[in-house]
Coordinates of C-alpha atoms and ligand atoms in Angstrom, one line a residue:
X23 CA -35.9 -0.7 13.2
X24 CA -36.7 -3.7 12.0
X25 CA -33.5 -5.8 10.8
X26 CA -34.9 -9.1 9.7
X27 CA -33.7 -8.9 6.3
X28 CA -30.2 -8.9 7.6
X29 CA -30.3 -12.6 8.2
X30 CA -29.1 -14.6 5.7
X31 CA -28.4 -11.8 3.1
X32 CA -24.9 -13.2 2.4
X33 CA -26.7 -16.1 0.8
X34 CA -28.9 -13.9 -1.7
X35 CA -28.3 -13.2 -5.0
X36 CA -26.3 -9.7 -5.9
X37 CA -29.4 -8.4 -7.2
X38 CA -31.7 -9.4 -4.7
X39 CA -29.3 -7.5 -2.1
X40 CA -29.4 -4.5 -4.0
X41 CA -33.2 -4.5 -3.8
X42 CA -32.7 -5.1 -0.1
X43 CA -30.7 -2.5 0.7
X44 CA -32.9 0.2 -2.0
X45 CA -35.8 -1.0 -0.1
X46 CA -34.8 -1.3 3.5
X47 CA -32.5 2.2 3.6
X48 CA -34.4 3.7 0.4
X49 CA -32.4 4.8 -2.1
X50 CA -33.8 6.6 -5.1
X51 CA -33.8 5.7 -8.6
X52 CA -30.3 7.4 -9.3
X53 CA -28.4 5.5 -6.5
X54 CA -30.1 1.8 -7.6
X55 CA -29.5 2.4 -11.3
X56 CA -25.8 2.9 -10.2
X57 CA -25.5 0.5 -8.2
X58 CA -26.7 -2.1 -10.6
X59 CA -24.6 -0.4 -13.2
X60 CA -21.3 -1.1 -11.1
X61 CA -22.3 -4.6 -10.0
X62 CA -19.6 -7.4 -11.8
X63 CA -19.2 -11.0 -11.1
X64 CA -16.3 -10.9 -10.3
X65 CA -17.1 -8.5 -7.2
X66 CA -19.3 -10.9 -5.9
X67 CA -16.7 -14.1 -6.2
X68 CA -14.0 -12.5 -3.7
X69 CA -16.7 -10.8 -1.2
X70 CA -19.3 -11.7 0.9
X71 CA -22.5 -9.5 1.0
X72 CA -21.5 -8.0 -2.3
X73 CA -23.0 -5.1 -3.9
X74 CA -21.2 -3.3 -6.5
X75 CA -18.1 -2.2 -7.5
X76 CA -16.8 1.1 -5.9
X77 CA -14.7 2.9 -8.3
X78 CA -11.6 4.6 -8.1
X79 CA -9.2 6.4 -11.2
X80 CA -6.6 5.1 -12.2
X81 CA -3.7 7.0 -14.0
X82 CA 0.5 5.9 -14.4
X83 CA 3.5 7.4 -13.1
X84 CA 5.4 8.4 -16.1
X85 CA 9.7 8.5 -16.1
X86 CA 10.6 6.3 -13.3
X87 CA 13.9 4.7 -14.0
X88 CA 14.5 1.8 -11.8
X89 CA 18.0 -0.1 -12.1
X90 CA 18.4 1.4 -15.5
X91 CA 14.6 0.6 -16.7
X92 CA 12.4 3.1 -17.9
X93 CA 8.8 2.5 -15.9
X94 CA 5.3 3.5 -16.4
X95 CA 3.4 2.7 -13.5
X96 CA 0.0 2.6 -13.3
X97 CA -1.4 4.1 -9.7
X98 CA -4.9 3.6 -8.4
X99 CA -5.7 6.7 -6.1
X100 CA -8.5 9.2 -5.3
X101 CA -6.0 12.3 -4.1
X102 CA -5.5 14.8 -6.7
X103 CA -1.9 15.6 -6.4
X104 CA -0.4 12.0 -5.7
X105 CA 0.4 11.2 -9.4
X106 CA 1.4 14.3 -10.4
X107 CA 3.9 14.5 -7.7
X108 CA 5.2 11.0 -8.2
X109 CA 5.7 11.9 -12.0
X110 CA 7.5 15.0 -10.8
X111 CA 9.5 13.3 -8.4
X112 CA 10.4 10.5 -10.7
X113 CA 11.5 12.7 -13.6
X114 CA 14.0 14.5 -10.9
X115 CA 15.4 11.4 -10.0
X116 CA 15.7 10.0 -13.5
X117 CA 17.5 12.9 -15.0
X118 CA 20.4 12.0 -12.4
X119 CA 20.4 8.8 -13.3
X120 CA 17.3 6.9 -11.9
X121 CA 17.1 4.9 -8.4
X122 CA 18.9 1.8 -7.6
X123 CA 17.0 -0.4 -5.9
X124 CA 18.7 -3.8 -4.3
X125 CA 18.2 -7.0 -5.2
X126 CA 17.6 -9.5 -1.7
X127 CA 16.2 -12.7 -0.8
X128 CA 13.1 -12.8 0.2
X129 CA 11.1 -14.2 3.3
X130 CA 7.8 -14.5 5.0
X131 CA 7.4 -15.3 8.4
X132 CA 4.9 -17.0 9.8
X133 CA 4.2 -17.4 14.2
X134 CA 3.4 -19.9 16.3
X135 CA 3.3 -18.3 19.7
X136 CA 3.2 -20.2 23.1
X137 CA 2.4 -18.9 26.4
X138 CA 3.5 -18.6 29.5
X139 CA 6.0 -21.3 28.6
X140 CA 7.6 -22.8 32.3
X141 CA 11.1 -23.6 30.7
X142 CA 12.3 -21.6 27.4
X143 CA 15.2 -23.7 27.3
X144 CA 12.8 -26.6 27.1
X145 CA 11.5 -25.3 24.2
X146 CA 14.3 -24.4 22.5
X147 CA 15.7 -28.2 23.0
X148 CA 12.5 -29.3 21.6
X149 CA 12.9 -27.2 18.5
X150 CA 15.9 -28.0 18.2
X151 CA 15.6 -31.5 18.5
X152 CA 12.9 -31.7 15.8
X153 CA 14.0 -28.2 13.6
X154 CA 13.6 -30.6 10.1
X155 CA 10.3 -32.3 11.0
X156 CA 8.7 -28.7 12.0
X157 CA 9.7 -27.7 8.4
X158 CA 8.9 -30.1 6.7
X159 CA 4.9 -30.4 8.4
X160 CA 5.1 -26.9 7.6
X161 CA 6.0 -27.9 4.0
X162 CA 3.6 -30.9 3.9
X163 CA 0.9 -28.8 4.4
X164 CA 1.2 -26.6 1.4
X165 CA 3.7 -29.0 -1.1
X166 CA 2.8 -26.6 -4.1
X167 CA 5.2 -24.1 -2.6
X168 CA 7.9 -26.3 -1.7
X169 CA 7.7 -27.7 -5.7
X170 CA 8.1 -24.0 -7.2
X171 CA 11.8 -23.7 -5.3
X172 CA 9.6 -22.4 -2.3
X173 CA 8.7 -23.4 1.3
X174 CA 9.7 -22.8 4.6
X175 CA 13.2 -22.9 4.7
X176 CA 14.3 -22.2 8.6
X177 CA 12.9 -20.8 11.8
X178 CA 13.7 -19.5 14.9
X179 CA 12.8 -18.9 18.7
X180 CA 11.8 -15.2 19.9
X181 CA 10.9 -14.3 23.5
X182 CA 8.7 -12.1 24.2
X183 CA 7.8 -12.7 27.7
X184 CA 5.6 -13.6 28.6
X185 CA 5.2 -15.0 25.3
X186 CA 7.9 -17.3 23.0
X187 CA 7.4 -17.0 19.0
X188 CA 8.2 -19.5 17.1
X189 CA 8.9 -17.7 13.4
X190 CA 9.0 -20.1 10.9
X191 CA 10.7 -18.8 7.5
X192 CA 9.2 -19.4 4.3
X193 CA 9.9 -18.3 0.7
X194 CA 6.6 -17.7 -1.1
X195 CA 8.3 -17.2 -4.1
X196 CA 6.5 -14.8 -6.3
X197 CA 2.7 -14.6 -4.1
X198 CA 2.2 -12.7 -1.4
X199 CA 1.2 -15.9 0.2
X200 CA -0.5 -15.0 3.0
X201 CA -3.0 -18.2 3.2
X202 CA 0.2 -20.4 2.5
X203 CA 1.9 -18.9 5.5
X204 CA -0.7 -19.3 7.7
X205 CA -1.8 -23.1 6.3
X206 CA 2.6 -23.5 7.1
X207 CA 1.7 -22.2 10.7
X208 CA -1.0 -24.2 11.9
X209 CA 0.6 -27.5 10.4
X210 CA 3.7 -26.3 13.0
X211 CA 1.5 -25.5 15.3
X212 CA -0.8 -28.7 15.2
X213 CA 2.6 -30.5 15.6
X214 CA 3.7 -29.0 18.2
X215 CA 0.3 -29.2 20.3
X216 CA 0.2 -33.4 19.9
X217 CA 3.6 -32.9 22.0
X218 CA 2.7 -31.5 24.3
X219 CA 2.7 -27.9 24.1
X220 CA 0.1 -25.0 24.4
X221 CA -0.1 -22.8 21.5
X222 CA -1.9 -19.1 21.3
X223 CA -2.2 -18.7 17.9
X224 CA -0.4 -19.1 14.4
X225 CA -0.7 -16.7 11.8
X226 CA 1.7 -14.6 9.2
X227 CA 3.3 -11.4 10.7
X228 CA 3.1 -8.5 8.3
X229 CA 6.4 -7.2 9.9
X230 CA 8.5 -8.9 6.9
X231 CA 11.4 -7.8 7.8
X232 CA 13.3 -10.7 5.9
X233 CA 11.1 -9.3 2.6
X234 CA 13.0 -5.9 3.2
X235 CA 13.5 -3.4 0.2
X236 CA 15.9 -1.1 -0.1
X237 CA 16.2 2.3 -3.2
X238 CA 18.6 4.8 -3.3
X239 CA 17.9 7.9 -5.3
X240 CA 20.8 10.9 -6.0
X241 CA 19.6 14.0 -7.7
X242 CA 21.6 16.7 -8.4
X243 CA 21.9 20.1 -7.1
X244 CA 20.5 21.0 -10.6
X245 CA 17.6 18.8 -10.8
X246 CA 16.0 20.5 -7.5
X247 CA 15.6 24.4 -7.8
X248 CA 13.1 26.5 -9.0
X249 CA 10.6 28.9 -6.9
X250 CA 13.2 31.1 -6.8
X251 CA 15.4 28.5 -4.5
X252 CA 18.9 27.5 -5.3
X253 CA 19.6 23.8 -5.9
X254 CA 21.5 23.9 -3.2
X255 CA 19.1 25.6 -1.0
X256 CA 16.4 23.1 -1.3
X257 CA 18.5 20.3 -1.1
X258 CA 19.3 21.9 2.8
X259 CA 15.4 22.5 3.5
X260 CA 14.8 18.5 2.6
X261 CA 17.9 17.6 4.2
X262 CA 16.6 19.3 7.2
X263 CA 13.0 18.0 6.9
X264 CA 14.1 14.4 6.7
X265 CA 16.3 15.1 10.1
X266 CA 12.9 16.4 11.5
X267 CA 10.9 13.6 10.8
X268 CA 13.7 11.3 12.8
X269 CA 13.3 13.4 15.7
X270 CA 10.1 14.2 15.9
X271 CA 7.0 11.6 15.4
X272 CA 3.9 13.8 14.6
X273 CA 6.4 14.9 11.6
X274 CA 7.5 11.2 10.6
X275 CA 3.7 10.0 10.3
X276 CA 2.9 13.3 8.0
X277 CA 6.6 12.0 6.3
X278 CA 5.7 8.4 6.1
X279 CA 1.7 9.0 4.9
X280 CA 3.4 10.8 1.4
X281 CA 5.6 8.0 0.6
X282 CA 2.4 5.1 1.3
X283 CA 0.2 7.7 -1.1
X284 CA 2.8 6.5 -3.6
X285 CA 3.1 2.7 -2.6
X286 CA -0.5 2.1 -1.7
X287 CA -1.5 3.2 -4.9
X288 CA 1.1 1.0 -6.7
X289 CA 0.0 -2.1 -5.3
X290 CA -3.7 -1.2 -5.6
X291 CA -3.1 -1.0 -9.2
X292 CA -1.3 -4.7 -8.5
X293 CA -3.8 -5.9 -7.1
X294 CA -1.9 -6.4 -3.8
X295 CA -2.8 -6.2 -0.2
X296 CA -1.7 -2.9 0.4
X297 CA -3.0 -2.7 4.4
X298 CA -0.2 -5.8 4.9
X299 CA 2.2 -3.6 2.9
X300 CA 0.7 -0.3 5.2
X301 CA 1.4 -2.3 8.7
X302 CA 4.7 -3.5 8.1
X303 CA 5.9 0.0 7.0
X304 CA 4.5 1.3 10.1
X305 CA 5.5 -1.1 12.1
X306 CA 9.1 -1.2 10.8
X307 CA 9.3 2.8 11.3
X308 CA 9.0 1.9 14.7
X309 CA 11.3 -0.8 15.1
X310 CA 13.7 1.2 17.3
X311 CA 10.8 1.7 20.1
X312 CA 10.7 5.3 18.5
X313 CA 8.7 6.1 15.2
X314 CA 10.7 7.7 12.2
X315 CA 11.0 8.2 8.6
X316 CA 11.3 5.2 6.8
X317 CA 13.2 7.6 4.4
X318 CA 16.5 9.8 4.6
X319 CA 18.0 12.2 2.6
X320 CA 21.5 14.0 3.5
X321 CA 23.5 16.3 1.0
X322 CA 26.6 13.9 -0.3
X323 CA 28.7 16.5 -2.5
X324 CA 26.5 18.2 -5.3
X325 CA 24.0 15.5 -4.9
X326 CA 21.1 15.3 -2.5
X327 CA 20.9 11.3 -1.8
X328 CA 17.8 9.6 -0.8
X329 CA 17.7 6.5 0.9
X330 CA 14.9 4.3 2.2
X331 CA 14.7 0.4 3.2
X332 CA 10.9 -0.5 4.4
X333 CA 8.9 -4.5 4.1
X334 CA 7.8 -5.1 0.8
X335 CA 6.3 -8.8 0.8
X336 CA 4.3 -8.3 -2.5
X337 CA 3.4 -10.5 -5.2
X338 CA 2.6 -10.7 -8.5
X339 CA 0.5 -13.8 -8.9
X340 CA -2.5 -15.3 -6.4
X341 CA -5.3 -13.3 -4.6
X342 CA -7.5 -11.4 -7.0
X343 CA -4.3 -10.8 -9.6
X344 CA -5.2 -13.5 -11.9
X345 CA -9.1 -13.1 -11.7
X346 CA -9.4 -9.6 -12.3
X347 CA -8.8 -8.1 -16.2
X348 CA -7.5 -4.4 -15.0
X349 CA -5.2 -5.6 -12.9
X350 CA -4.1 -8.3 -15.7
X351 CA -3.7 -5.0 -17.8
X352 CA -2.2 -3.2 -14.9
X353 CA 0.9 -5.6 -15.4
X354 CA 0.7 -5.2 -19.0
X355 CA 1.0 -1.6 -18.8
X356 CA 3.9 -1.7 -16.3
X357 CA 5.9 -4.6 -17.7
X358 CA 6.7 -5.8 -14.2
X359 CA 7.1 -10.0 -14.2
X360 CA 8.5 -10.3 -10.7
X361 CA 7.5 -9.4 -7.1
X362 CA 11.1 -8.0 -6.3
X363 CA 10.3 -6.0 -9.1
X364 CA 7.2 -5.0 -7.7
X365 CA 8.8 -4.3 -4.7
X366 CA 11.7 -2.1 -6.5
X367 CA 9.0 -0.1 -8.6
X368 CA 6.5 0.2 -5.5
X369 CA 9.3 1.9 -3.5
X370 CA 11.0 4.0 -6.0
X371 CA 7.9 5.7 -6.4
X372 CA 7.0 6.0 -2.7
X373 CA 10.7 7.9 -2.3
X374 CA 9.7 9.6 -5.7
X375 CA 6.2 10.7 -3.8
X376 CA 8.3 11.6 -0.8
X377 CA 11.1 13.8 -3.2
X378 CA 8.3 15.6 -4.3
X379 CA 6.6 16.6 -1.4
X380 CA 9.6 17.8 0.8
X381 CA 10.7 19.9 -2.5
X382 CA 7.5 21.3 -2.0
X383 CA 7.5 21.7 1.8
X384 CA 11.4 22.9 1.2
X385 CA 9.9 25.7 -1.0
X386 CA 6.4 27.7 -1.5
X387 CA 5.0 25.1 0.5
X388 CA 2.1 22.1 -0.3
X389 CA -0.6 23.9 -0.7
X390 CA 0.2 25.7 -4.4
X391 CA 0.1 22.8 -6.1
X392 CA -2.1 21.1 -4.2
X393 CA -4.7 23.7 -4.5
X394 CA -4.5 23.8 -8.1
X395 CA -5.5 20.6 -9.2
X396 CA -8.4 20.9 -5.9
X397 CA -9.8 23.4 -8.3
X398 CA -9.8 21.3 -11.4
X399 CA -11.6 18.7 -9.1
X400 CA -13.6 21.5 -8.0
X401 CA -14.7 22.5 -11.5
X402 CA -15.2 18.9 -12.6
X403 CA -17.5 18.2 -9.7
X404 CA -19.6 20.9 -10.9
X405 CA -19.9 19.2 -14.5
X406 CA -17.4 21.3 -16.6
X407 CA -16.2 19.4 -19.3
X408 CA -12.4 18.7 -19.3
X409 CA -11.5 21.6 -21.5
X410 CA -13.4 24.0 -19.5
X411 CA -12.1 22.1 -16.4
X412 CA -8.8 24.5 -16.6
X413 CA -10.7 27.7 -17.7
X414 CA -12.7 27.2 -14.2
X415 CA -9.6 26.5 -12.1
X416 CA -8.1 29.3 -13.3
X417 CA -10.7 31.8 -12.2
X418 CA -11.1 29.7 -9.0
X419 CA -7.8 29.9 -8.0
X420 CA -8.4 33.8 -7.9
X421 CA -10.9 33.5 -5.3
X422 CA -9.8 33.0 -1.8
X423 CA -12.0 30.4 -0.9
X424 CA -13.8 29.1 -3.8
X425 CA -17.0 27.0 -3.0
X426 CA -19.2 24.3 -5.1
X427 CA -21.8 27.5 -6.0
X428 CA -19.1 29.9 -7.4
X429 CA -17.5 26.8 -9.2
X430 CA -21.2 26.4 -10.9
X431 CA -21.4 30.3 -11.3
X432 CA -17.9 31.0 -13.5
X433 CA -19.2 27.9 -15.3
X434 CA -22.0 28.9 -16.8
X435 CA -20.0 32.8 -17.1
X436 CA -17.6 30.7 -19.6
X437 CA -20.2 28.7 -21.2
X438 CA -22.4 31.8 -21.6
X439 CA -19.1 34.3 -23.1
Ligands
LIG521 C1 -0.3 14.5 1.5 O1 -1.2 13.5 1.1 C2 1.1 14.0 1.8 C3 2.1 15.1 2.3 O2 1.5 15.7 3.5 C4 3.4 14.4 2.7 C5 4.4 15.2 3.4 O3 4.0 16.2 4.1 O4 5.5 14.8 3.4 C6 2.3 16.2 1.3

């Protein structure tokens, strides 16, 4: 194959890529017109080798009560059941009074590592000697922070033989601040290499654990049957199923993907960097040398109480926030002004996500409600409008497993009748 037109294609024009690529991998009329269609401006200012856009829906979270505060959260996601089951969760938790989410300082931390370091305690005494002049090369380097109230603020020495981490801590105020981090890290680090010693590498860690976020959620008994279960009774089964994703890791990963379905799609719709937010939850489940749900939920009384404390270094200005309309809107729709906000909402609904799925596990099981609104998907794929969308799913759901032809087939039955 002959990839000449490879070379260089960052520096063409939007369009003349998209003739590239239809030419060179040949896509038919239907696939350029689309792509052209999608293709912004704005796409092609935050990436290289730009194309289009590639869409997603986006719907809101209705009834979450956070600290008192009546949310709607908008949710960017391509998985049916996510926002239905964070509504669902939400609404359980808000007719018990809501979650209560903390309020904490918050941190980054950047690294400047060194290797195979002879004397530690050298280091240390160095450090030491020179903690304010490491802070405040670290704070030359990005002064902006440092005038907003922000900056780095202290650090400290980690061995991890046969490495030593210098972790400098910096507020970032209300970014995410990842490039100011990592501008902070290689000033320390530059300083510290004109002394004398060897540095591997500066950069952020995504393991905030000093950007920490903890919500508690208590439902009553009464908020949690149905299915023919007793309040009570389900309460037990999620009680249970949160003491088996602590034991037992194949669980906790199942566990911890329900409550990221909820957060990822939050800061999607906040235009944050959800994979940083992704890593450090994963990271912090296995802080212990074991991986666990980040979540708990034990029976207290009549109430079922949820708790879960995970990294939540968002932000609600920088990156693509500003530039981009629907995520301008996005804030507009939620209200949120601050990223501990962020961080409150983002959780609450990740332990709202998680609610709802163990209810479901703790009952007739994920795959009811789940298959349900596959079927609508199902019957929109095939082109039914959204009022016939519920008159296929219906008949679908009687079928034991419906396919994309049978879909088409009740489809034109209803449109025919
Ligand atoms: C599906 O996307 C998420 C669940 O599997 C989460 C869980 O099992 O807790 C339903």
């Amino acid at each position: 194959m002959n990839n000449n037109w490879q070379h260089g294609f960052y520096r063409r024009s939007t369009q003349e890529r998209q003739e590239i690529i239809s030419r060179q991998l040949h896509l038919d009329n239907d696939h350029q017109r689309l792509m052209a269609d999608h293709a912004t401006s704005l796409g092609n200012q935050l990436i290289e080798n730009y194309l289009t856009d590639y869409q997603l829906p986006e719907g809101v979270a209705v009834g979450l009560v956070v600290n008192g505060r009546d949310y709607t959260v908008p949710m960017v996601v391509e998985e049916p059941s996510v926002i239905a089951a964070a509504s669902n969760g939400a609404q359980r938790v808000a007719r018990s009074g809501g979650f209560t989410a903390s309020n904490e300082e918050r941190m980054m931390i950047g690294q400047v590592v060194f290797k195979d370091v002879d004397d530690p305690a050298e280091l240390k005494k160095w450090v030491h000697a020179n903690y304010q002049r490491i802070l405040s090369t670290a704070n030359a380097a990005h002064p902006s922070m440092q005038k907003r109230g922000g900056g780095a603020k202290g650090l400290r020495l980690r061995e991890e033989p046969p490495f030593v981490s210098l972790d400098l801590q910096i507020d970032v105020c209300e970014a995410m601040g990842a490039n100011c981090v990592n501008t902070m890290a290689e000033a320390a680090a530059e300083l510290m290499r004109q002394h004398g010693w060897e540095v591997s590498a500066a950069i952020l860690s995504n393991l905030a654990t000093e950007s920490c976020q903890t919500v508690t959620a208590r439902v009553d008994f009464d908020n949690l049957g149905g299915h023919g279960f007793s309040g009570a009774e389900t309460a037990q089964g999620i009680a249970d199923l949160s003491t088996l994703a602590q034991v037992d890791p194949y669980r906790a990963a199942t566990h911890n993907k329900g409550i990221m379905n909820g957060i990822d799609a939050v800061m999607i719709a906040a235009g944050n960097d959800w994979r940083a937010i992704e890593s450090g939850a994963h990271a912090y489940a296995a802080r212990n040398g074991q991986y666990r749900g980040l979540s708990t939920w034990q029976i207290e009384g009549q109430q079922l109480v949820g708790r879960m404390t995970l990294p939540m270094p968002t932000g609600v200005v920088g990156g693509s926030i500003g530039l981009n309309p629907q995520t301008r809107m996005n804030y507009q729709i939620s209200g949120i002004q601050t990223a501990q906000q962020l961080a409150q909402v983002a959780a609450s609904v990740g332990l709202a996500q998680n609610l709802a799925a163990l209810r479901a596990l703790a009952t007739n099981g994920i795959q009811a409600g789940h298959m349900k609104l596959q079927y609508r998907s199902l019957a929109l794929s095939v082109g039914a409008t959204p009022k016939e969308a519920p008159l296929v799913a219906a008949q679908l759901a009687k079928i034991e497993h419906p396919d994309k032809q049978q879909a088409k087939e009740i489809l034109s039955k209803i449109r025919k009748d």
